[in-house]
Amino acid sequence: GENVEQHPSTLSVQEGDSAVIKCTYSDSASNYFPWYKQELGKGPQLIIDIRSNVGEKKDQRIAVTLNKTAKHFSLHITETQPEDSAVYFCAASKGDYKLSFGAGTTVTVRA
Amino acid sequence: NAGVTQTPKFRILKIGQSMTLQCAQDMNHNYMYWYRQDPGMGLKLIYYSVGAGITDKGEVPNGYNVSRSTTEDFPLRLELAAPSQTSVYFCASNPGGWYGYTFGSGTRLTVV
């Protein structure tokens, strides 16, 4: 099955700085790459996603980039704020509706 | 609009006991999923369903069973609970295709 690796496992940034999380996937047939944010005690929530026919997508302070050749995709958060502190998961799908998740990155934004 | 509702939120089971984790969605989504989340391991797919009456195994199905008699409900059954099933369980749904999942708030299960 699909194997998704996510780095780093923890990330601490100063408020206002940028945060970058990187994921690699193993199956070149994967074509859908969502990112989820999980706050303490809650279920994961979709924050942004990208499809394989797009190289980059941006939504306010969040952006995702995809490199199909290298089989990796990244989440970029700019101007980080305390409410960005959470666990972030990347995922990949081959279009069979099943998502394979990375292990997660715990982001802490220091005031 | 409640989204995906999971019950119970917390449960402690003794080894060998059985229980059913409930999941209901009110978005008329055809696709539903059960994941378990272990610390540092991400989410692993247990079972999924592409519509009423259709279920299939995911990555870690052993020790679990599911049914899908209606579009709305997708219960997960644990038979003969084992300590290895201590985890947080999430139910999710989506309309299919390239759409993200909507997750429930989870059930934290401890088997002692």
Short mmCIF file of C-alpha atoms in Angstrom, two decimals:
data_model
loop_
_atom_site.label_atom_id
_atom_site.label_comp_id
_atom_site.label_asym_id
_atom_site.label_seq_id
_atom_site.Cartn_x
_atom_site.Cartn_y
_atom_site.Cartn_z
CA GLY A 1 0.00 0.00 0.00
CA GLU A 2 0.89 3.68 -0.05
CA ASN A 3 3.56 4.80 2.41
CA VAL A 4 3.60 8.46 3.48
CA GLU A 5 6.51 9.84 5.48
CA GLN A 6 6.26 13.18 7.24
CA HIS A 7 8.99 15.42 8.67
CA PRO A 8 9.68 16.87 11.12
CA SER A 9 7.76 15.18 13.91
CA THR A 10 7.90 18.34 16.03
CA LEU A 11 8.37 21.96 15.03
CA SER A 12 8.68 25.01 17.26
CA VAL A 13 8.53 28.46 15.67
CA GLN A 14 8.44 32.02 16.88
CA GLU A 15 5.17 33.82 16.35
CA GLY A 16 5.27 35.58 12.99
CA ASP A 17 7.82 33.20 11.48
CA SER A 18 7.06 30.60 8.81
CA ALA A 19 6.59 26.87 9.31
CA VAL A 20 7.24 24.20 6.70
CA ILE A 21 6.24 20.53 6.90
CA LYS A 22 7.36 18.05 4.27
CA CYS A 23 5.89 14.72 3.17
CA THR A 24 6.99 12.08 0.71
CA TYR A 25 4.86 9.33 -0.82
CA SER A 26 5.78 6.03 -2.38
CA ASP A 27 3.06 5.31 -4.96
CA SER A 28 3.38 7.35 -8.15
CA ALA A 29 -0.32 6.68 -8.82
CA SER A 30 -1.31 8.92 -5.89
CA ASN A 31 -3.19 11.94 -7.17
CA TYR A 32 -4.82 13.67 -4.21
CA PHE A 33 -2.96 15.23 -1.26
CA PRO A 34 -4.89 16.78 1.63
CA TRP A 35 -3.57 18.35 4.82
CA TYR A 36 -5.37 18.11 8.14
CA LYS A 37 -5.07 20.08 11.36
CA GLN A 38 -5.90 18.39 14.65
CA GLU A 39 -6.41 20.41 17.80
CA LEU A 40 -6.25 18.79 21.21
CA GLY A 41 -9.20 16.50 21.87
CA LYS A 42 -10.73 16.98 18.43
CA GLY A 43 -10.88 15.15 15.15
CA PRO A 44 -8.65 16.17 12.22
CA GLN A 45 -9.98 19.02 10.09
CA LEU A 46 -9.17 19.56 6.43
CA ILE A 47 -7.26 22.81 5.92
CA ILE A 48 -6.08 22.57 2.32
CA ASP A 49 -5.71 19.99 -0.42
CA ILE A 50 -4.07 19.70 -3.80
CA ARG A 51 -4.60 17.48 -6.81
CA SER A 52 -1.88 16.03 -8.98
CA ASN A 53 -2.64 18.32 -11.92
CA VAL A 54 -1.71 21.39 -9.83
CA GLY A 55 1.75 22.33 -8.58
CA GLU A 56 0.81 24.85 -5.93
CA LYS A 57 -2.25 26.06 -4.07
CA LYS A 58 -2.63 28.92 -1.61
CA ASP A 59 -5.31 29.89 0.88
CA GLN A 60 -4.49 33.01 2.87
CA ARG A 61 -1.51 32.12 5.12
CA ILE A 62 -1.42 28.48 4.07
CA ALA A 63 0.08 27.06 0.90
CA VAL A 64 0.82 23.58 -0.39
CA THR A 65 3.32 22.64 -3.09
CA LEU A 66 3.56 19.36 -4.97
CA ASN A 67 6.53 17.88 -6.81
CA LYS A 68 5.27 14.79 -8.62
CA THR A 69 8.66 13.89 -10.04
CA ALA A 70 10.24 13.74 -6.60
CA LYS A 71 7.03 12.44 -5.02
CA HIS A 72 6.92 14.98 -2.26
CA PHE A 73 4.61 17.73 -1.12
CA SER A 74 4.90 20.42 1.51
CA LEU A 75 2.73 22.63 3.71
CA HIS A 76 3.82 26.22 4.27
CA ILE A 77 2.31 28.40 6.99
CA THR A 78 3.35 32.04 6.94
CA GLU A 79 3.06 34.66 9.70
CA THR A 80 2.34 31.97 12.28
CA GLN A 81 -0.02 32.75 15.13
CA PRO A 82 -0.64 30.99 18.46
CA GLU A 83 -3.83 29.42 17.08
CA ASP A 84 -1.70 27.61 14.49
CA SER A 85 -0.37 25.40 17.31
CA ALA A 86 -1.73 21.91 16.60
CA VAL A 87 -0.83 18.55 15.06
CA TYR A 88 -0.72 18.58 11.27
CA PHE A 89 -1.15 15.48 9.12
CA CYS A 90 -0.44 15.03 5.45
CA ALA A 91 -2.18 12.31 3.45
CA ALA A 92 -2.22 10.80 0.00
CA SER A 93 -4.78 8.95 -2.09
CA LYS A 94 -4.78 7.15 -5.42
CA GLY A 95 -8.33 8.24 -6.09
CA ASP A 96 -9.74 5.08 -4.51
CA TYR A 97 -11.14 7.27 -1.72
CA LYS A 98 -8.81 5.77 0.90
CA LEU A 99 -6.30 8.10 2.50
CA SER A 100 -2.89 7.07 3.78
CA PHE A 101 -1.67 9.43 6.49
CA GLY A 102 1.71 10.60 7.62
CA ALA A 103 2.66 10.25 11.29
CA GLY A 104 1.94 13.90 12.08
CA THR A 105 3.87 17.04 13.02
CA THR A 106 3.29 18.80 16.31
CA VAL A 107 3.64 22.54 15.69
CA THR A 108 4.16 24.90 18.60
CA VAL A 109 4.06 28.63 18.01
CA ARG A 110 5.96 30.55 20.71
CA ALA A 111 4.63 33.94 21.66
CA ASN B 1 -25.89 20.28 10.59
CA ALA B 2 -24.15 17.89 13.01
CA GLY B 3 -21.65 16.40 10.53
CA VAL B 4 -20.16 13.16 11.88
CA THR B 5 -21.24 12.11 15.37
CA GLN B 6 -19.37 9.48 17.37
CA THR B 7 -20.42 7.86 20.62
CA PRO B 8 -19.20 7.23 23.24
CA LYS B 9 -16.37 9.76 23.68
CA PHE B 10 -14.55 7.64 26.24
CA ARG B 11 -14.73 3.99 27.25
CA ILE B 12 -12.75 1.59 29.40
CA LEU B 13 -13.08 -2.10 28.56
CA LYS B 14 -11.74 -5.17 30.26
CA ILE B 15 -9.82 -7.72 28.24
CA GLY B 16 -12.23 -10.04 26.47
CA GLN B 17 -15.21 -7.70 26.58
CA SER B 18 -16.98 -6.51 23.46
CA MET B 19 -18.43 -3.18 22.44
CA THR B 20 -19.76 -1.19 19.51
CA LEU B 21 -18.53 2.25 18.59
CA GLN B 22 -21.29 4.25 16.97
CA CYS B 23 -20.87 6.61 14.02
CA ALA B 24 -23.56 8.60 12.24
CA GLN B 25 -23.39 11.27 9.56
CA ASP B 26 -26.12 13.56 8.28
CA MET B 27 -24.45 14.79 5.09
CA ASN B 28 -25.73 11.98 2.85
CA HIS B 29 -22.16 10.88 2.15
CA ASN B 30 -21.77 7.50 0.49
CA TYR B 31 -18.26 6.89 1.77
CA MET B 32 -17.48 6.21 5.40
CA TYR B 33 -14.29 5.15 7.17
CA TRP B 34 -12.95 4.00 10.50
CA TYR B 35 -9.42 4.95 11.51
CA ARG B 36 -7.44 4.36 14.66
CA GLN B 37 -4.86 6.81 15.91
CA ASP B 38 -1.93 5.66 18.00
CA PRO B 39 0.67 8.10 19.39
CA GLY B 40 3.31 8.98 16.80
CA MET B 41 1.78 6.60 14.26
CA GLY B 42 -0.69 8.73 12.35
CA LEU B 43 -4.05 7.29 11.39
CA LYS B 44 -4.48 3.74 10.19
CA LEU B 45 -7.52 2.62 8.18
CA ILE B 46 -9.51 -0.18 9.81
CA TYR B 47 -12.56 -0.56 7.56
CA TYR B 48 -14.37 1.50 4.99
CA SER B 49 -17.66 1.51 3.13
CA VAL B 50 -18.58 2.92 -0.27
CA GLY B 51 -22.32 2.69 0.32
CA ALA B 52 -25.07 0.93 2.24
CA GLY B 53 -24.51 -2.81 2.26
CA ILE B 54 -20.89 -2.56 1.07
CA THR B 55 -17.88 -2.75 3.38
CA ASP B 56 -14.23 -3.64 2.93
CA LYS B 57 -11.10 -4.11 4.99
CA GLY B 58 -8.48 -1.46 5.40
CA GLU B 59 -4.93 -1.71 6.63
CA VAL B 60 -5.57 -3.02 10.19
CA PRO B 61 -8.92 -4.90 10.26
CA ASN B 62 -8.06 -7.76 12.63
CA GLY B 63 -10.20 -7.79 15.77
CA TYR B 64 -12.88 -5.53 14.30
CA ASN B 65 -16.08 -5.83 12.33
CA VAL B 66 -18.38 -3.33 10.67
CA SER B 67 -21.80 -3.13 9.08
CA ARG B 68 -23.50 -0.53 6.91
CA SER B 69 -27.24 -1.05 6.80
CA THR B 70 -28.05 2.61 6.11
CA THR B 71 -26.27 5.53 4.46
CA GLU B 72 -26.15 7.37 7.79
CA ASP B 73 -24.72 4.77 10.18
CA PHE B 74 -21.44 2.89 10.23
CA PRO B 75 -20.86 1.11 13.58
CA LEU B 76 -17.54 -0.53 14.47
CA ARG B 77 -17.68 -3.69 16.55
CA LEU B 78 -14.84 -4.88 18.78
CA GLU B 79 -15.01 -8.52 19.77
CA LEU B 80 -12.82 -9.92 22.56
CA ALA B 81 -11.05 -6.65 23.35
CA ALA B 82 -7.26 -6.78 23.71
CA PRO B 83 -4.80 -4.22 25.16
CA SER B 84 -3.47 -3.67 21.61
CA GLN B 85 -6.83 -2.11 20.76
CA THR B 86 -6.24 0.74 23.18
CA SER B 87 -6.36 3.74 20.87
CA VAL B 88 -8.36 6.72 19.71
CA TYR B 89 -10.89 5.79 17.04
CA PHE B 90 -12.10 8.21 14.41
CA CYS B 91 -15.00 7.84 12.04
CA ALA B 92 -15.00 9.92 8.85
CA SER B 93 -17.10 10.40 5.75
CA ASN B 94 -16.88 12.04 2.35
CA PRO B 95 -18.97 12.19 -0.80
CA GLY B 96 -16.27 10.33 -2.72
CA GLY B 97 -13.81 11.45 -5.33
CA TRP B 98 -11.32 14.19 -4.61
CA TYR B 99 -13.03 15.51 -1.52
CA GLY B 100 -11.58 15.70 1.95
CA TYR B 101 -12.95 13.74 4.84
CA THR B 102 -15.16 15.09 7.58
CA PHE B 103 -14.06 13.51 10.85
CA GLY B 104 -15.96 12.89 14.04
CA SER B 105 -14.52 13.98 17.39
CA GLY B 106 -13.26 10.49 18.23
CA THR B 107 -13.69 7.74 20.82
CA ARG B 108 -10.86 7.19 23.29
CA LEU B 109 -10.81 3.48 24.18
CA THR B 110 -8.70 1.90 26.88
CA VAL B 111 -8.54 -1.87 27.28
CA VAL B 112 -7.27 -3.05 30.68
#
